[in-house]
Coordinates of C-alpha atoms in Angstrom, one line a residue:
Chain A
M472 CA -1.0 -37.3 100.9
T473 CA -2.6 -34.9 98.4
A474 CA -0.8 -34.0 95.2
W475 CA 0.3 -30.6 96.3
K476 CA 1.7 -31.9 99.5
S477 CA 3.5 -34.6 97.6
L478 CA 4.9 -32.0 95.2
A479 CA 5.9 -29.7 98.1
A480 CA 7.7 -32.5 99.9
W481 CA 9.5 -33.3 96.6
A482 CA 10.4 -29.7 96.2
M483 CA 11.9 -29.3 99.7
R484 CA 13.8 -32.6 99.3
D485 CA 15.1 -31.3 95.9
Q486 CA 16.3 -28.0 97.6
L487 CA 18.3 -30.1 100.1
R488 CA 20.1 -31.7 97.2
R489 CA 21.7 -28.4 96.5
P490 CA 22.8 -27.2 99.9
G491 CA 25.3 -24.6 98.5
A492 CA 22.7 -22.8 96.4
L493 CA 20.2 -23.1 99.1
L494 CA 22.5 -21.5 101.7
L495 CA 23.5 -18.7 99.3
T496 CA 19.9 -17.8 98.5
A497 CA 18.9 -17.9 102.2
V498 CA 21.8 -15.8 103.3
A499 CA 21.1 -13.3 100.5
L500 CA 17.5 -12.9 101.4
F501 CA 18.2 -12.8 105.1
S502 CA 20.8 -10.0 104.6
L503 CA 18.5 -8.1 102.3
V504 CA 15.7 -8.0 104.9
V505 CA 18.1 -7.0 107.7
V506 CA 19.8 -4.3 105.6
A507 CA 16.4 -2.9 104.4
G508 CA 14.5 -3.6 107.6
V509 CA 16.8 -2.0 110.2
P510 CA 16.9 1.5 108.8
M511 CA 13.2 1.5 108.0
L512 CA 12.3 0.2 111.4
L513 CA 14.7 2.5 113.2
A514 CA 13.4 5.6 111.4
R515 CA 9.8 4.7 112.2
A516 CA 10.5 3.8 115.8
M517 CA 12.6 6.9 116.5
A518 CA 9.8 9.2 115.1
A519 CA 7.1 7.3 117.0
T520 CA 9.0 7.4 120.2
A521 CA 9.7 11.1 119.9
A522 CA 6.1 11.8 119.1
R523 CA 5.0 9.8 122.2
V524 CA 7.3 11.6 124.5
L525 CA 6.7 15.1 123.1
K526 CA 2.9 14.5 123.3
A527 CA 3.1 15.3 127.0
G528 CA 4.8 18.7 126.3
P529 CA 3.1 22.1 125.9
D530 CA 0.7 22.8 123.1
L531 CA 2.5 26.0 122.1
V532 CA 5.9 27.5 122.9
V533 CA 6.5 31.2 122.7
R534 CA 10.0 32.7 122.2
R535 CA 11.0 36.3 121.9
V536 CA 13.0 37.2 118.8
G537 CA 15.2 40.2 118.1
A538 CA 17.8 41.2 115.6
A539 CA 20.4 39.1 117.5
G540 CA 18.2 36.0 117.6
W541 CA 16.5 34.7 120.7
M542 CA 16.1 37.1 123.6
P543 CA 15.1 36.7 127.2
I544 CA 11.4 37.2 128.0
P545 CA 10.4 39.4 131.0
A546 CA 8.4 36.8 132.8
S547 CA 5.6 38.5 134.7
P548 CA 4.4 41.0 132.0
A549 CA 4.6 38.3 129.4
V550 CA 2.7 35.7 131.4
S551 CA 0.0 38.4 132.2
A552 CA -0.3 39.3 128.6
V553 CA -0.7 35.8 127.2
S554 CA -3.0 34.7 129.9
G555 CA -5.5 37.1 128.6
V556 CA -5.7 35.5 125.2
P557 CA -8.9 33.5 125.0
G558 CA -8.3 29.8 124.7
V559 CA -5.0 29.8 126.7
I560 CA -5.6 28.0 130.0
R561 CA -2.1 27.7 131.4
V562 CA 1.2 29.5 131.0
Q563 CA 4.5 28.2 132.2
A564 CA 7.6 30.4 132.1
R565 CA 10.7 28.2 131.3
I566 CA 14.3 28.7 131.8
W567 CA 16.6 26.7 129.6
G568 CA 19.6 26.8 127.3
V569 CA 22.7 25.0 126.0
V570 CA 25.9 25.0 128.1
R571 CA 29.0 22.9 128.3
C572 CA 29.7 20.2 130.8
A573 CA 33.3 19.0 130.6
D574 CA 33.8 18.7 126.8
R575 CA 30.2 18.1 125.7
P576 CA 27.2 20.3 125.2
V577 CA 24.2 19.7 127.5
T578 CA 20.7 21.2 127.6
V579 CA 20.0 22.9 131.0
M580 CA 16.5 23.4 132.2
G581 CA 15.3 25.1 135.3
V582 CA 12.3 23.3 136.9
R583 CA 10.3 23.7 140.0
A584 CA 7.7 21.3 141.5
D585 CA 4.9 23.7 140.5
N586 CA 6.3 24.0 137.0
G587 CA 4.7 20.8 135.8
R588 CA 7.0 18.6 133.7
P589 CA 8.8 19.5 130.6
Y590 CA 8.6 16.0 129.2
S591 CA 6.4 13.1 129.9
G592 CA 8.2 11.3 132.7
L593 CA 10.2 14.0 134.5
F594 CA 8.6 14.3 138.0
V595 CA 11.6 15.9 139.5
S596 CA 12.4 19.1 141.4
P597 CA 16.1 19.7 142.1
R598 CA 17.0 22.0 144.9
T599 CA 19.5 24.7 144.7
G600 CA 23.0 23.3 144.1
E601 CA 21.6 20.0 142.8
A602 CA 21.0 18.6 139.4
V603 CA 19.1 15.8 137.8
A604 CA 20.6 14.7 134.6
G605 CA 19.9 12.5 131.6
S606 CA 22.0 9.4 131.1
V607 CA 24.5 11.0 128.6
A608 CA 24.7 14.3 130.5
A609 CA 25.4 12.4 133.7
Q610 CA 28.5 10.9 132.2
C611 CA 30.3 14.2 132.5
A612 CA 29.9 14.2 136.2
S613 CA 33.1 13.9 138.2
G614 CA 33.0 12.7 141.7
G615 CA 29.2 13.2 141.7
T616 CA 29.5 16.8 140.7
L617 CA 28.5 18.4 137.4
S618 CA 30.7 21.3 136.3
L619 CA 28.7 23.4 133.9
T620 CA 29.9 26.4 131.9
G621 CA 27.5 28.9 130.3
A622 CA 27.5 32.6 130.8
Q623 CA 28.9 31.7 134.2
S624 CA 30.3 28.5 135.6
L625 CA 28.4 26.4 138.1
S626 CA 29.1 23.2 139.9
V627 CA 26.2 21.2 141.2
R628 CA 25.7 17.9 142.9
L629 CA 24.2 15.2 140.7
A630 CA 21.2 14.2 142.8
A631 CA 19.6 11.7 140.4
T632 CA 19.4 10.6 136.8
L633 CA 16.4 10.6 134.6
D634 CA 14.5 7.6 133.4
V635 CA 16.5 6.0 130.6
T636 CA 13.4 5.1 128.7
E637 CA 13.2 8.8 127.7
D638 CA 16.8 9.0 126.5
V639 CA 15.6 9.7 123.0
V640 CA 14.7 13.2 124.0
A641 CA 16.3 13.6 127.5
A642 CA 19.7 12.0 127.3
D643 CA 21.6 15.3 127.3
L644 CA 19.2 17.1 129.7
V645 CA 20.3 18.6 133.0
L646 CA 17.5 19.8 135.3
L647 CA 18.4 22.5 137.8
H648 CA 16.7 24.8 140.3
P649 CA 15.4 27.8 138.3
E650 CA 17.7 30.2 140.0
D651 CA 20.8 28.1 139.3
A652 CA 19.7 27.8 135.7
R653 CA 19.1 31.5 135.4
R654 CA 22.5 32.3 136.8
L655 CA 24.3 29.7 134.7
L656 CA 22.6 31.0 131.5
G657 CA 23.1 34.6 132.3
L658 CA 19.4 35.5 132.2
P659 CA 18.5 38.8 134.0
E660 CA 16.4 38.6 137.2
G661 CA 12.8 38.1 136.3
S662 CA 13.5 36.9 132.8
V663 CA 12.9 33.5 131.2
S664 CA 13.8 31.7 128.0
D665 CA 10.4 30.9 126.7
L666 CA 6.8 30.4 127.6
A667 CA 5.0 27.0 127.4
L668 CA 1.3 27.3 126.8
T669 CA -1.5 24.9 127.3
V670 CA -4.7 25.7 125.3
F671 CA -8.2 24.6 125.8
H672 CA -8.4 22.6 122.5
E673 CA -5.2 21.4 120.9
G674 CA -6.8 21.6 117.5
E675 CA -7.2 25.4 118.0
A676 CA -3.5 26.0 118.8
Q677 CA -2.7 27.0 115.3
A678 CA -5.6 29.5 115.2
L679 CA -4.5 31.2 118.4
I680 CA -1.0 32.1 117.1
P681 CA -1.9 35.5 115.7
D682 CA -3.7 36.5 118.9
I683 CA -0.7 35.4 121.0
I684 CA 1.8 37.3 118.9
E685 CA -0.5 40.3 119.1
A686 CA -0.5 40.1 122.9
F687 CA 3.2 40.9 123.3
P688 CA 4.9 44.3 122.7
W689 CA 7.9 42.5 121.1
P690 CA 8.2 40.2 118.1
A691 CA 7.5 36.6 119.1
S692 CA 7.9 33.2 117.5
V693 CA 5.3 30.6 118.3
T694 CA 5.8 26.9 117.7
T695 CA 3.0 24.3 118.0
R696 CA 3.6 20.8 119.4
Q697 CA 2.9 19.4 115.9
Q698 CA 5.7 21.5 114.5
T699 CA 8.0 20.3 117.2
V700 CA 7.1 16.7 116.5
E701 CA 7.6 17.3 112.8
R702 CA 11.0 18.9 113.4
Y703 CA 12.0 15.8 115.3
T704 CA 10.6 13.5 112.7
A705 CA 12.2 15.5 109.9
G706 CA 15.5 15.2 111.7
F707 CA 15.2 11.5 112.0
A708 CA 14.1 11.3 108.3
H709 CA 17.1 13.4 107.4
R710 CA 19.4 11.1 109.2
G711 CA 17.4 8.2 107.9
G712 CA 18.2 9.5 104.4
F713 CA 21.9 8.7 105.0
V714 CA 20.9 5.4 106.5
A715 CA 18.8 4.7 103.4
L716 CA 22.0 4.8 101.3
M717 CA 22.4 1.3 102.7
L718 CA 19.4 0.4 100.7
V719 CA 21.3 1.0 97.5
P720 CA 23.4 -2.1 97.7
A721 CA 20.4 -3.9 99.0
L722 CA 18.4 -3.0 95.9
L723 CA 21.3 -4.0 93.7
A724 CA 21.5 -7.3 95.5
L725 CA 17.8 -7.8 95.2
S726 CA 18.0 -7.0 91.5
L727 CA 20.7 -9.6 91.0
L728 CA 18.8 -12.2 93.0
V729 CA 15.6 -11.6 91.0
A730 CA 17.4 -11.5 87.7
G731 CA 19.2 -14.8 88.6
A732 CA 15.9 -16.5 89.6
A733 CA 13.9 -15.1 86.7
R734 CA 16.4 -16.0 83.9
P735 CA 15.6 -19.5 82.9
S736 CA 18.7 -21.5 82.1
Q737 CA 18.8 -24.0 79.2
K738 CA 19.2 -26.7 81.9
W739 CA 16.1 -25.5 83.8
E740 CA 13.9 -25.4 80.6
S741 CA 15.2 -28.8 79.6
E742 CA 14.3 -30.2 83.0
A743 CA 10.8 -28.5 82.9
A744 CA 10.2 -29.9 79.4
L745 CA 11.1 -33.4 80.7
L746 CA 8.8 -33.1 83.7
K747 CA 6.0 -32.0 81.3
A748 CA 6.7 -35.0 79.1
L749 CA 6.4 -37.2 82.2
G750 CA 3.0 -35.9 83.0
W751 CA 3.7 -32.8 85.2
T752 CA 1.5 -29.8 84.5
T753 CA 2.5 -26.2 84.7
G754 CA 0.6 -26.1 88.0
D755 CA 2.7 -28.9 89.4
I756 CA 5.9 -27.1 88.4
V757 CA 4.6 -23.9 90.0
V758 CA 3.9 -25.7 93.2
V759 CA 7.5 -27.1 93.2
Q760 CA 9.0 -23.7 92.4
V761 CA 7.0 -21.9 95.1
A762 CA 7.3 -24.6 97.7
G763 CA 11.0 -25.0 97.1
G764 CA 12.0 -21.4 96.7
G765 CA 9.2 -20.1 98.8
V766 CA 9.9 -22.0 102.0
V767 CA 13.6 -20.9 101.8
A768 CA 12.5 -17.3 101.2
L769 CA 10.0 -17.4 104.1
V770 CA 12.4 -18.8 106.6
A771 CA 15.2 -16.5 105.6
T772 CA 13.2 -13.4 105.5
G773 CA 11.4 -14.3 108.7
A774 CA 14.7 -14.7 110.4
G775 CA 15.8 -11.4 108.9
A776 CA 12.7 -9.7 110.2
L777 CA 13.2 -11.1 113.6
L778 CA 16.8 -10.0 113.8
S779 CA 15.8 -6.5 112.6
C780 CA 13.3 -6.3 115.4
L781 CA 15.8 -7.5 118.0
L782 CA 18.4 -5.0 116.7
V783 CA 16.0 -2.0 116.8
L784 CA 13.4 -2.7 119.5
T785 CA 15.4 -4.4 122.2
P786 CA 15.1 -2.1 125.2
G787 CA 18.2 -0.1 126.0
I788 CA 20.1 -0.5 122.7
H789 CA 23.0 1.8 122.1
W790 CA 24.2 0.9 118.7
P791 CA 21.9 3.1 116.5
A792 CA 23.0 6.2 118.4
E793 CA 26.6 5.2 118.0
L794 CA 26.4 4.1 114.4
F795 CA 23.9 6.4 112.7
F796 CA 23.2 9.5 114.8
A797 CA 26.6 10.4 116.3
W798 CA 24.9 12.1 119.1
P799 CA 27.4 14.4 120.8
G800 CA 28.8 13.5 124.2
G801 CA 28.0 9.8 124.5
T802 CA 25.4 7.4 123.3
P803 CA 22.0 7.3 124.9
A804 CA 20.3 4.0 125.5
L805 CA 17.2 3.9 123.3
Y806 CA 13.8 2.5 124.4
L807 CA 12.0 2.7 121.1
D808 CA 8.3 2.6 120.5
A809 CA 7.3 -0.7 118.8
S810 CA 3.9 0.5 117.5
G811 CA 3.7 0.2 113.8
A812 CA 6.7 -2.1 113.6
V813 CA 4.6 -5.0 112.2
W814 CA 3.4 -2.8 109.3
T815 CA 6.9 -1.6 108.6
L816 CA 8.2 -5.2 108.6
L817 CA 5.4 -6.3 106.3
Q818 CA 6.5 -3.5 103.9
V819 CA 10.1 -4.8 104.0
L820 CA 9.0 -8.4 103.5
C821 CA 6.8 -7.4 100.5
F822 CA 9.7 -5.4 99.1
V823 CA 11.8 -8.5 99.1
L824 CA 9.3 -11.3 98.6
I825 CA 7.1 -10.0 95.9
P826 CA 9.9 -9.5 93.3
Y827 CA 11.6 -12.8 94.4
T828 CA 8.4 -14.8 94.1
G829 CA 7.6 -13.2 90.8
A830 CA 11.1 -14.2 89.6
L831 CA 10.5 -17.8 90.7
L832 CA 7.2 -18.0 88.8
W833 CA 8.2 -16.0 85.7
P834 CA 10.0 -18.9 83.9
V835 CA 7.2 -21.3 84.6
L836 CA 4.4 -19.0 83.5
R837 CA 6.4 -17.9 80.4
T838 CA 6.5 -21.4 79.2
A839 CA 3.1 -22.4 80.4
K840 CA 1.6 -22.6 76.9
T841 CA 4.7 -23.9 75.1
P842 CA 4.5 -27.5 74.1
A843 CA 7.2 -29.5 76.0
G844 CA 9.0 -30.4 72.8
H845 CA 9.3 -26.8 71.8
M846 CA 10.8 -25.5 75.1
A847 CA 14.5 -24.6 75.0
G848 CA 16.4 -27.8 75.6
G849 CA 13.2 -29.7 75.0
D850 CA 13.3 -29.8 71.3
W851 CA 14.4 -33.4 71.0
T852 CA 13.3 -34.1 67.5
L853 CA 16.1 -32.6 65.6
Chain B
M428 CA -13.1 -46.7 67.3
K429 CA -13.7 -45.2 70.7
K430 CA -10.6 -46.5 72.6
G431 CA -7.0 -46.4 71.5
L432 CA -4.9 -44.0 69.5
R433 CA -5.2 -43.0 65.8
C434 CA -3.6 -40.5 63.6
E435 CA -5.4 -39.1 60.6
D436 CA -3.5 -37.7 57.6
M437 CA -0.8 -36.5 59.9
G438 CA 2.2 -34.5 58.7
L439 CA 5.1 -32.8 60.3
E440 CA 7.5 -30.1 58.9
L441 CA 10.6 -29.2 60.9
P442 CA 13.3 -26.7 60.1
D443 CA 16.4 -28.4 58.6
G444 CA 18.9 -26.0 60.1
R445 CA 19.6 -24.3 56.8
G446 CA 16.6 -22.0 56.9
H447 CA 14.2 -24.4 55.1
E448 CA 11.4 -26.7 56.3
R449 CA 11.8 -30.4 55.8
M450 CA 8.8 -32.8 55.7
V451 CA 9.5 -35.3 58.4
L452 CA 6.2 -37.1 58.4
R453 CA 3.8 -37.3 55.5
N454 CA 0.1 -38.2 55.5
V455 CA 0.5 -40.7 58.3
T456 CA -2.7 -42.5 59.0
A457 CA -2.8 -45.4 61.5
V458 CA -4.7 -47.0 64.3
F459 CA -3.1 -48.2 67.5
P460 CA -5.7 -50.2 69.4
P461 CA -5.4 -50.9 73.2
G462 CA -3.8 -54.2 74.3
R463 CA -1.7 -54.4 71.2
I464 CA 1.9 -53.6 70.5
A465 CA 2.8 -51.6 67.4
L466 CA 6.3 -51.8 66.2
V467 CA 7.6 -49.0 63.9
A468 CA 10.8 -49.8 62.0
G469 CA 12.8 -47.5 59.8
D470 CA 16.2 -46.3 58.9
T471 CA 18.0 -43.6 60.8
G472 CA 16.4 -40.3 60.0
A473 CA 13.2 -41.8 58.7
G474 CA 11.2 -39.9 61.3
K475 CA 10.6 -42.5 64.0
T476 CA 11.4 -40.2 66.9
S477 CA 9.3 -37.4 65.5
L478 CA 6.4 -39.8 65.2
I479 CA 6.7 -40.8 68.9
H480 CA 6.9 -37.1 69.9
V481 CA 3.8 -36.2 67.9
L482 CA 1.9 -39.1 69.2
A483 CA 2.8 -38.1 72.8
C484 CA 1.8 -34.5 72.0
L485 CA 5.2 -33.2 72.7
I486 CA 5.2 -31.4 69.4
R487 CA 2.2 -30.4 67.2
P488 CA 1.7 -31.9 63.8
T489 CA 1.6 -29.4 61.0
Q490 CA -1.3 -31.2 59.4
G491 CA -3.8 -33.8 60.4
R492 CA -4.4 -34.8 64.0
V493 CA -3.9 -37.3 66.7
I494 CA -7.0 -38.8 68.4
A495 CA -6.7 -40.6 71.7
D496 CA -9.8 -42.4 73.0
D497 CA -11.8 -40.4 70.5
R498 CA -10.5 -37.0 71.7
P499 CA -8.4 -34.8 69.4
V500 CA -5.5 -34.4 71.7
S501 CA -3.1 -32.9 69.2
A502 CA -5.5 -29.9 68.8
W503 CA -5.6 -29.2 72.5
T504 CA -3.8 -26.4 74.2
S505 CA -0.5 -27.3 75.9
P506 CA -1.9 -27.2 79.5
H507 CA -4.6 -29.7 78.5
Q508 CA -2.0 -31.9 76.7
D509 CA 0.2 -31.7 79.8
R510 CA -2.6 -33.1 81.9
W511 CA -3.5 -35.7 79.4
R512 CA 0.1 -36.9 79.4
R513 CA -0.4 -38.1 83.0
G514 CA -1.8 -41.2 81.3
V515 CA 1.2 -41.5 78.9
G516 CA 4.5 -43.2 79.5
I517 CA 7.4 -42.1 77.3
A518 CA 10.9 -43.7 77.1
F519 CA 13.1 -41.5 75.0
Q520 CA 15.8 -42.6 72.7
H521 CA 18.3 -41.0 75.1
P522 CA 17.3 -41.8 78.7
R523 CA 17.1 -38.2 79.8
L524 CA 17.5 -39.0 83.5
L525 CA 18.0 -36.1 85.9
E526 CA 21.6 -36.4 87.0
R527 CA 21.3 -35.1 90.5
L528 CA 18.6 -37.7 91.4
T529 CA 19.1 -41.4 92.1
A530 CA 17.8 -44.0 89.8
L531 CA 14.8 -44.6 92.1
E532 CA 14.0 -40.9 92.3
N533 CA 14.1 -40.7 88.6
V534 CA 11.6 -43.5 88.3
M535 CA 9.4 -41.9 91.0
L536 CA 9.1 -38.6 89.0
P537 CA 5.9 -39.4 87.1
L538 CA 4.2 -40.5 90.3
V539 CA 4.8 -37.3 92.3
P540 CA 2.0 -35.2 90.7
F541 CA -0.5 -38.0 91.6
G542 CA 0.2 -37.6 95.3
G543 CA 0.3 -40.4 97.8
R544 CA 2.5 -41.4 100.7
P545 CA 6.2 -41.3 99.9
D546 CA 6.6 -44.9 100.9
D547 CA 3.9 -46.0 98.5
L548 CA 5.5 -44.0 95.7
R549 CA 8.8 -45.5 96.5
Q550 CA 7.4 -49.0 96.5
R551 CA 5.7 -48.6 93.1
A552 CA 9.0 -47.3 91.7
V553 CA 10.9 -50.2 93.1
E554 CA 8.4 -52.7 91.6
S555 CA 8.8 -51.0 88.2
M556 CA 12.6 -51.2 88.5
E557 CA 12.3 -54.9 89.5
R558 CA 10.4 -55.7 86.3
L559 CA 13.4 -54.4 84.4
G560 CA 16.0 -56.0 86.6
I561 CA 17.5 -52.8 87.9
A562 CA 16.1 -52.6 91.5
H563 CA 19.6 -53.1 92.9
L564 CA 20.6 -49.8 91.3
R565 CA 18.0 -47.8 93.1
S566 CA 20.4 -45.8 95.2
D567 CA 22.9 -45.1 92.4
T568 CA 22.8 -41.6 90.9
A569 CA 21.9 -41.4 87.3
L570 CA 25.4 -40.4 86.4
A571 CA 26.7 -43.8 87.7
L572 CA 24.5 -45.9 85.5
S573 CA 25.8 -47.5 82.3
G574 CA 24.0 -46.8 79.0
G575 CA 21.9 -50.0 79.2
E576 CA 21.0 -49.4 82.8
A577 CA 20.1 -45.8 82.2
Q578 CA 17.9 -46.9 79.3
R579 CA 16.1 -49.5 81.4
T580 CA 15.7 -46.9 84.2
A581 CA 14.1 -44.6 81.7
L582 CA 11.7 -47.4 80.6
A583 CA 10.9 -48.2 84.3
R584 CA 10.1 -44.5 84.7
A585 CA 7.8 -44.6 81.6
L586 CA 5.9 -47.6 82.9
V587 CA 5.8 -46.8 86.6
A588 CA 2.4 -45.0 86.6
S589 CA 0.7 -47.9 84.6
P590 CA 0.1 -45.5 81.7
R591 CA -2.7 -46.0 79.2
F592 CA -0.4 -45.0 76.3
V593 CA 3.2 -46.2 76.1
F594 CA 5.7 -44.8 73.6
A595 CA 9.2 -46.3 73.6
D596 CA 11.8 -45.0 71.2
E597 CA 14.5 -47.5 70.5
P598 CA 14.2 -49.1 73.9
T599 CA 16.7 -51.9 73.2
S600 CA 19.4 -49.9 71.4
H601 CA 21.9 -50.2 74.4
Q602 CA 20.8 -53.5 75.8
D603 CA 22.6 -56.9 75.8
S604 CA 20.4 -59.9 75.1
D605 CA 19.3 -60.3 78.8
G606 CA 18.4 -56.6 78.9
A607 CA 16.5 -56.8 75.7
D608 CA 14.5 -59.8 77.0
L609 CA 13.6 -57.7 80.1
V610 CA 12.5 -54.9 77.9
K611 CA 10.3 -57.2 75.8
K612 CA 8.8 -58.7 79.0
A613 CA 8.0 -55.3 80.4
L614 CA 6.4 -54.1 77.1
G615 CA 4.5 -57.4 76.9
A616 CA 3.1 -56.7 80.4
C617 CA 1.7 -53.4 79.1
R618 CA -0.2 -55.3 76.5
R619 CA -1.8 -57.4 79.2
E620 CA -2.8 -54.2 81.0
H621 CA -4.6 -53.1 77.8
A622 CA -2.3 -50.1 77.1
V623 CA -1.7 -48.7 73.7
V624 CA 2.0 -49.5 73.0
V625 CA 4.0 -47.9 70.1
V626 CA 7.6 -48.9 69.9
T627 CA 10.1 -47.6 67.3
T628 CA 13.2 -49.6 66.6
H629 CA 15.6 -50.8 64.1
D630 CA 16.8 -53.6 66.4
S631 CA 16.3 -57.0 64.7
R632 CA 15.9 -58.6 68.2
L633 CA 12.6 -56.7 68.4
L634 CA 11.7 -56.8 64.7
D635 CA 12.1 -60.5 64.5
S636 CA 10.5 -61.3 67.8
T637 CA 6.9 -62.3 68.6
L638 CA 6.4 -59.2 70.7
P639 CA 4.7 -56.9 68.2
D640 CA 1.1 -57.4 67.1
N641 CA 1.3 -54.9 64.3
R642 CA 4.4 -53.9 62.3
Y643 CA 5.0 -50.7 60.4
R644 CA 7.8 -49.3 58.4
L645 CA 8.5 -45.6 58.2
V646 CA 10.0 -44.7 54.8
S647 CA 10.8 -41.0 54.0
G648 CA 8.1 -40.0 56.5
R649 CA 5.4 -42.3 55.2
L650 CA 4.1 -45.0 57.5
E651 CA 3.5 -48.3 55.7
A652 CA 1.8 -51.3 57.4
L653 CA 3.8 -54.5 57.1
P654 CA 2.1 -57.9 56.9

């Protein structure tokens, strides 16, 4: 067995001689990674998932604005006007709005088979008197019937529910036949809520906005897909900001852990001085420190990272919506995007492991050039 | 002289605790050849322990130098001295065993940085303990050992790696006559292995024995060779 293996084996055996301290350190590091990892992983996964789902949406959304806020858009003239703008290749007039279902708000959308799909996975076309609802919106159904209240009241049969994997944006959605939706929302005949535009090059969407606004005889607000994604992301970041408050005690705990590890006790220095007197080098003591403390830290933080992944990325989880987001009217199951999770976890592990390893090494390196007899507790001459 | 240990005009000043420096060792010049046992006698406070610590490069002399196998080890940086000390075995006046370890594990400590299979390290440690008659205590924790047992454990630890330089500070101070005989035998074995052995003592059982090849007396920090 080479020297470092021998030293590492010694270090691990030495750790097992102090099971209480070992357990305490492991639990502290494990908790730190979970407390720091879950909010970071959740914020990233929510934003990534929303971006993925919204990517299938329109490049631009046009709404009419007036002194009272949003106003209905006369569909035919508006579609004709915007279709003439160079670069716009498809226009979809959409009917949607927020109504109440039992005691909770839901988002109603009128869709037809030839309307395309408002979000990535919604290949549905409800008939008159029928509805297709997201998982949360579906919970307000009574006896298979949704009772909706907007400008008017409407009862429709719940024909199907949407794919739960898109709950992050579609949990509170109710899809209706356009005429049902128009009646429920109180939109005049021939009017729609907004226009969804597809452009030839997504990169040119921003540049087309002045021409699009110019095309209408009324004031219009145009939103790009990028802005929609950013709004979602900012929303998650805002919520994540509250979540990040959890990092404050984590930082405090990390500081205490690091301070405890970095502050060499008289006993530690005395022992290090003795080991040096017995022929151990600074390198040997570093190996023992890193192998002993490092293995514990790696196992504990690895377990913490694994639990963080399970808590956030397990398909169909409910707890983040319940705990952090307080989404109205029930808690959607989340199927979050795992892309980038490894990078986020690496950041969390570095956040914990770098200061901790530094703290383990600091007392050894600080006394590297001190003669054994002059180290605190090692001055045996007097 | 190429091999062995020598000190040249070595002096050591240490703080006396009242804000002044006290000269502990003065102009010490001596040669400690390999395969010979040097015994340094002296009254309490004469500087015997300081001499051992300077020879083992645990502290630096304030003047002069220590030369080991023709290399000025006292002038080296601490990391180099630490590595050189792998060939040194030290038995301190107080045993300085690690309390959380067993006697066997304490004896194994100097072997760990050399590497090797754990069973081999354990075997070598047991053999060193057997030489000092304490093998039966291998599983006892350091706290459970008596003063004499702890002292012999510390000497077993000093000798376990077959060091080239052996420094023993009052190795028989807590020993009964049987224990003292075992200590003398163990030190005698070092002579046969051509180690440089320096022993400080004021124990007449060592002073009057046939163990030492050279005798010195330390008086007020000055080392005087005795006939």
